[in-house]
PDB file of C-alpha atoms in Angstrom:
ATOM      1  CA  ASN T   1      -7.348 -41.925  27.504  1.00  0.00           C
ATOM      2  CA  LEU T   2      -4.065 -43.762  28.263  1.00  0.00           C
ATOM      3  CA  VAL T   3      -3.114 -46.545  25.855  1.00  0.00           C
ATOM      4  CA  THR T   4       0.003 -48.630  26.532  1.00  0.00           C
ATOM      5  CA  TYR T   5       2.066 -49.926  23.594  1.00  0.00           C
ATOM      6  CA  ALA T   6       4.521 -52.655  24.654  1.00  0.00           C
ATOM      7  CA  GLY T   7       5.872 -53.411  21.166  1.00  0.00           C
ATOM      8  CA  ASP T   8       6.214 -52.051  17.648  1.00  0.00           C
ATOM      9  CA  ALA T   9       2.807 -50.871  16.461  1.00  0.00           C
ATOM     10  CA  ALA T  10       0.650 -48.414  14.589  1.00  0.00           C
ATOM     11  CA  ILE T  11      -0.732 -45.849  17.005  1.00  0.00           C
ATOM     12  CA  THR T  12      -4.527 -45.730  16.920  1.00  0.00           C
ATOM     13  CA  LEU T  13      -5.849 -42.462  15.499  1.00  0.00           C
ATOM     14  CA  VAL T  14      -7.945 -41.269  18.425  1.00  0.00           C
ATOM     15  CA  SER T  15      -7.189 -38.630  21.057  1.00  0.00           C
ATOM     16  CA  GLN T  16      -4.963 -40.420  23.554  1.00  0.00           C
ATOM     17  CA  VAL T  17      -1.760 -40.557  25.532  1.00  0.00           C
ATOM     18  CA  ALA T  18       0.264 -43.351  23.925  1.00  0.00           C
ATOM     19  CA  LEU T  19       2.692 -44.735  26.511  1.00  0.00           C
ATOM     20  CA  LEU T  20       5.588 -46.645  24.902  1.00  0.00           C
ATOM     21  CA  THR T  21       6.871 -49.331  27.260  1.00  0.00           C
ATOM     22  CA  LYS T  22       8.828 -51.657  24.964  1.00  0.00           C
ATOM     23  CA  GLY T  23      12.070 -52.963  26.532  1.00  0.00           C
ATOM     24  CA  SER T  24      14.073 -51.875  23.466  1.00  0.00           C
ATOM     25  CA  ALA T  25      13.663 -49.129  20.852  1.00  0.00           C
ATOM     26  CA  ALA T  26      10.094 -49.254  19.531  1.00  0.00           C
ATOM     27  CA  ALA T  27       9.247 -48.599  15.873  1.00  0.00           C
ATOM     28  CA  MET T  28       5.895 -46.823  15.891  1.00  0.00           C
ATOM     29  CA  THR T  29       3.846 -45.464  13.000  1.00  0.00           C
ATOM     30  CA  VAL T  30       1.202 -42.759  12.840  1.00  0.00           C
ATOM     31  CA  ALA T  31      -0.966 -42.511   9.717  1.00  0.00           C
ATOM     32  CA  ALA T  32      -2.485 -39.275   8.421  1.00  0.00           C
ATOM     33  CA  PRO T  33      -5.386 -38.109  10.607  1.00  0.00           C
ATOM     34  CA  GLY T  34      -8.126 -38.662   8.014  1.00  0.00           C
ATOM     35  CA  ALA T  35     -11.382 -36.737   8.247  1.00  0.00           C
ATOM     36  CA  ALA T  36     -12.288 -38.337  11.588  1.00  0.00           C
ATOM     37  CA  GLY T  37      -8.909 -37.351  13.064  1.00  0.00           C
ATOM     38  CA  VAL T  38      -9.161 -33.595  12.489  1.00  0.00           C
ATOM     39  CA  GLY T  39      -8.852 -32.103  15.973  1.00  0.00           C
ATOM     40  CA  ALA T  40      -7.546 -35.308  17.556  1.00  0.00           C
ATOM     41  CA  ARG T  41      -4.644 -34.820  19.973  1.00  0.00           C
ATOM     42  CA  LEU T  42      -2.009 -37.569  20.277  1.00  0.00           C
ATOM     43  CA  THR T  43       0.585 -37.371  23.011  1.00  0.00           C
ATOM     44  CA  ILE T  44       3.274 -40.022  22.621  1.00  0.00           C
ATOM     45  CA  VAL T  45       5.391 -40.560  25.744  1.00  0.00           C
ATOM     46  CA  SER T  46       8.352 -42.826  26.403  1.00  0.00           C
ATOM     47  CA  GLY T  47       7.709 -45.049  29.403  1.00  0.00           C
ATOM     48  CA  SER T  48      11.068 -46.818  29.027  1.00  0.00           C
ATOM     49  CA  ASN T  49      14.689 -45.735  28.608  1.00  0.00           C
ATOM     50  CA  PHE T  50      15.004 -46.452  24.875  1.00  0.00           C
ATOM     51  CA  ALA T  51      15.262 -44.306  21.720  1.00  0.00           C
ATOM     52  CA  HIS T  52      11.825 -44.953  20.260  1.00  0.00           C
ATOM     53  CA  VAL T  53      11.283 -43.970  16.616  1.00  0.00           C
ATOM     54  CA  ILE T  54       7.930 -42.616  15.456  1.00  0.00           C
ATOM     55  CA  THR T  55       7.238 -42.481  11.718  1.00  0.00           C
ATOM     56  CA  PHE T  56       4.473 -40.211  10.478  1.00  0.00           C
ATOM     57  CA  THR T  57       3.635 -42.003   7.230  1.00  0.00           C
ATOM     58  CA  GLY T  58       3.811 -39.924   4.076  1.00  0.00           C
ATOM     59  CA  GLY T  59       5.582 -36.941   5.652  1.00  0.00           C
ATOM     60  CA  THR T  60       2.461 -35.690   7.389  1.00  0.00           C
ATOM     61  CA  ARG T  61       3.912 -33.796  10.408  1.00  0.00           C
ATOM     62  CA  GLY T  62       4.424 -30.052  10.469  1.00  0.00           C
ATOM     63  CA  ASP T  63       6.732 -28.792  13.210  1.00  0.00           C
ATOM     64  CA  GLY T  64       7.436 -25.142  12.393  1.00  0.00           C
ATOM     65  CA  THR T  65      10.285 -25.884   9.981  1.00  0.00           C
ATOM     66  CA  THR T  66      10.272 -25.866   6.186  1.00  0.00           C
ATOM     67  CA  GLY T  67       8.108 -28.614   4.718  1.00  0.00           C
ATOM     68  CA  LEU T  68       6.486 -31.585   6.378  1.00  0.00           C
ATOM     69  CA  ASN T  69       8.518 -34.185   8.238  1.00  0.00           C
ATOM     70  CA  THR T  70       8.349 -37.935   8.647  1.00  0.00           C
ATOM     71  CA  THR T  71      10.303 -39.234  11.656  1.00  0.00           C
ATOM     72  CA  VAL T  72      10.980 -38.418  15.265  1.00  0.00           C
ATOM     73  CA  THR T  73      13.548 -40.199  17.446  1.00  0.00           C
ATOM     74  CA  MET T  74      13.209 -39.817  21.200  1.00  0.00           C
ATOM     75  CA  THR T  75      16.133 -39.646  23.581  1.00  0.00           C
ATOM     76  CA  ALA T  76      16.577 -42.822  25.593  1.00  0.00           C
ATOM     77  CA  PHE T  77      14.876 -41.439  28.701  1.00  0.00           C
ATOM     78  CA  ILE T  78      11.500 -42.001  30.305  1.00  0.00           C
ATOM     79  CA  GLY T  79       9.372 -38.902  29.736  1.00  0.00           C
ATOM     80  CA  SER T  80      10.548 -37.987  26.239  1.00  0.00           C
ATOM     81  CA  SER T  81       7.411 -36.982  24.365  1.00  0.00           C
ATOM     82  CA  ILE T  82       5.684 -35.331  21.424  1.00  0.00           C
ATOM     83  CA  THR T  83       2.134 -34.037  21.126  1.00  0.00           C
ATOM     84  CA  VAL T  84       0.520 -33.612  17.710  1.00  0.00           C
ATOM     85  CA  ILE T  85      -2.918 -32.396  16.673  1.00  0.00           C
ATOM     86  CA  GLY T  86      -4.837 -33.406  13.537  1.00  0.00           C
ATOM     87  CA  ASN T  87      -4.838 -30.152  11.566  1.00  0.00           C
ATOM     88  CA  THR T  88      -6.364 -31.484   8.328  1.00  0.00           C
ATOM     89  CA  ALA T  89      -7.177 -34.938   7.001  1.00  0.00           C
ATOM     90  CA  THR T  90      -3.606 -35.175   5.663  1.00  0.00           C
ATOM     91  CA  GLN T  91      -1.551 -33.305   8.255  1.00  0.00           C
ATOM     92  CA  TRP T  92      -0.533 -33.363  11.906  1.00  0.00           C
ATOM     93  CA  VAL T  93       0.901 -30.246  13.561  1.00  0.00           C
ATOM     94  CA  THR T  94       3.306 -30.430  16.476  1.00  0.00           C
ATOM     95  CA  GLU T  95       2.003 -28.821  19.640  1.00  0.00           C
ATOM     96  CA  CYS T  96       5.061 -29.540  21.806  1.00  0.00           C
ATOM     97  CA  SER T  97       7.974 -31.921  22.173  1.00  0.00           C
ATOM     98  CA  ILE T  98      10.460 -32.845  24.902  1.00  0.00           C
ATOM     99  CA  ASN T  99      13.819 -34.607  24.506  1.00  0.00           C
ATOM    100  CA  LEU T 100      13.838 -35.539  20.843  1.00  0.00           C
ATOM    101  CA  THR T 101      17.238 -36.357  19.339  1.00  0.00           C
ATOM    102  CA  SER T 102      16.314 -36.375  15.687  1.00  0.00           C
ATOM    103  CA  ILE T 103      13.570 -34.782  13.643  1.00  0.00           C
ATOM    104  CA  ALA T 104      13.456 -35.483   9.913  1.00  0.00           C
TER     105      ALA T 104
END
Protein backbone atom coordinates (compact mmCIF):
# COMPACT_ATOMS: atom_id res chain seq x y z
CA ASN A 1 0.00 0.00 0.00
CA LEU A 2 1.97 3.03 -1.29
CA VAL A 3 0.72 6.44 -0.16
CA THR A 4 2.41 9.59 -1.48
CA TYR A 5 2.69 12.65 0.78
CA ALA A 6 3.61 15.80 -1.18
CA GLY A 7 3.44 18.22 1.77
CA ASP A 8 3.49 18.46 5.54
CA ALA A 9 0.98 15.99 6.96
CA ALA A 10 -0.04 13.47 9.56
CA ILE A 11 0.74 9.98 8.32
CA THR A 12 -2.35 7.77 8.28
CA LEU A 13 -2.15 4.96 10.84
CA VAL A 14 -2.52 1.96 8.55
CA SER A 15 0.12 -0.44 7.23
CA GLN A 16 1.70 1.42 4.32
CA VAL A 17 4.78 2.73 2.59
CA ALA A 18 4.62 6.50 3.03
CA LEU A 19 6.59 8.14 0.21
CA LEU A 20 7.59 11.73 1.04
CA THR A 21 7.90 13.79 -2.14
CA LYS A 22 7.74 17.38 -0.88
CA GLY A 23 10.16 19.73 -2.70
CA SER A 24 11.56 20.98 0.63
CA ALA A 25 11.93 19.45 4.10
CA ALA A 26 8.59 17.94 5.11
CA ALA A 27 7.27 18.08 8.68
CA MET A 28 5.41 14.82 9.23
CA THR A 29 3.66 13.51 12.34
CA VAL A 30 2.81 10.00 13.45
CA ALA A 31 0.34 9.54 16.32
CA ALA A 32 0.39 6.61 18.74
CA PRO A 33 -0.84 3.40 17.08
CA GLY A 34 -4.05 3.07 19.11
CA ALA A 35 -5.70 -0.32 19.53
CA ALA A 36 -6.38 -0.64 15.79
CA GLY A 37 -2.72 0.07 14.98
CA VAL A 38 -1.18 -2.77 17.00
CA GLY A 39 0.73 -4.81 14.42
CA ALA A 40 0.60 -2.11 11.75
CA ARG A 41 3.86 -1.58 9.85
CA LEU A 42 4.72 1.92 8.59
CA THR A 43 7.66 2.39 6.28
CA ILE A 44 8.44 6.06 5.69
CA VAL A 45 10.72 6.71 2.70
CA SER A 46 12.18 9.92 1.32
CA GLY A 47 11.31 10.33 -2.35
CA SER A 48 13.08 13.70 -2.57
CA ASN A 49 16.50 15.05 -1.60
CA PHE A 50 15.43 16.93 1.55
CA ALA A 51 15.91 16.40 5.31
CA HIS A 52 12.37 15.40 6.24
CA VAL A 53 11.48 15.47 9.94
CA ILE A 54 9.10 12.89 11.40
CA THR A 55 7.63 13.55 14.85
CA PHE A 56 6.18 10.63 16.78
CA THR A 57 3.74 12.52 18.99
CA GLY A 58 4.12 12.01 22.72
CA GLY A 59 7.49 10.24 22.55
CA THR A 60 6.01 6.99 21.33
CA ARG A 61 8.94 5.43 19.38
CA GLY A 62 11.27 2.84 20.85
CA ASP A 63 14.51 2.34 18.94
CA GLY A 64 16.73 0.20 21.18
CA THR A 65 18.07 3.12 23.22
CA THR A 66 17.09 4.27 26.70
CA GLY A 67 13.53 5.60 26.85
CA LEU A 68 11.13 6.44 24.07
CA ASN A 69 11.97 9.00 21.41
CA THR A 70 10.04 11.65 19.53
CA THR A 71 11.78 12.82 16.34
CA VAL A 72 13.68 11.47 13.39
CA THR A 73 15.46 13.61 10.79
CA MET A 74 16.35 11.97 7.49
CA THR A 75 19.46 12.76 5.51
CA ALA A 76 18.74 14.82 2.41
CA PHE A 77 18.85 11.84 0.05
CA ILE A 78 16.20 9.87 -1.79
CA GLY A 79 15.87 6.47 -0.12
CA SER A 80 16.39 7.51 3.50
CA SER A 81 13.83 5.55 5.48
CA ILE A 82 12.48 4.21 8.76
CA THR A 83 10.13 1.30 9.40
CA VAL A 84 8.13 1.12 12.63
CA ILE A 85 5.65 -1.44 13.92
CA GLY A 86 2.75 -0.79 16.30
CA ASN A 87 3.88 -2.67 19.41
CA THR A 88 1.11 -1.52 21.77
CA ALA A 89 -1.65 1.07 21.57
CA THR A 90 0.82 3.69 22.85
CA GLN A 91 4.13 2.62 21.32
CA TRP A 92 5.89 2.12 18.00
CA VAL A 93 9.07 0.04 17.79
CA THR A 94 11.72 0.64 15.15
CA GLU A 95 12.28 -2.30 12.85
CA CYS A 96 14.99 -0.69 10.71
CA SER A 97 16.28 2.67 9.54
CA ILE A 98 18.57 3.94 6.78
CA ASN A 99 20.34 7.31 6.58
CA LEU A 100 18.94 9.17 9.56
CA THR A 101 20.93 12.18 10.75
CA SER A 102 19.22 12.80 14.05
CA ILE A 103 17.23 10.65 16.44
CA ALA A 104 15.81 12.27 19.57
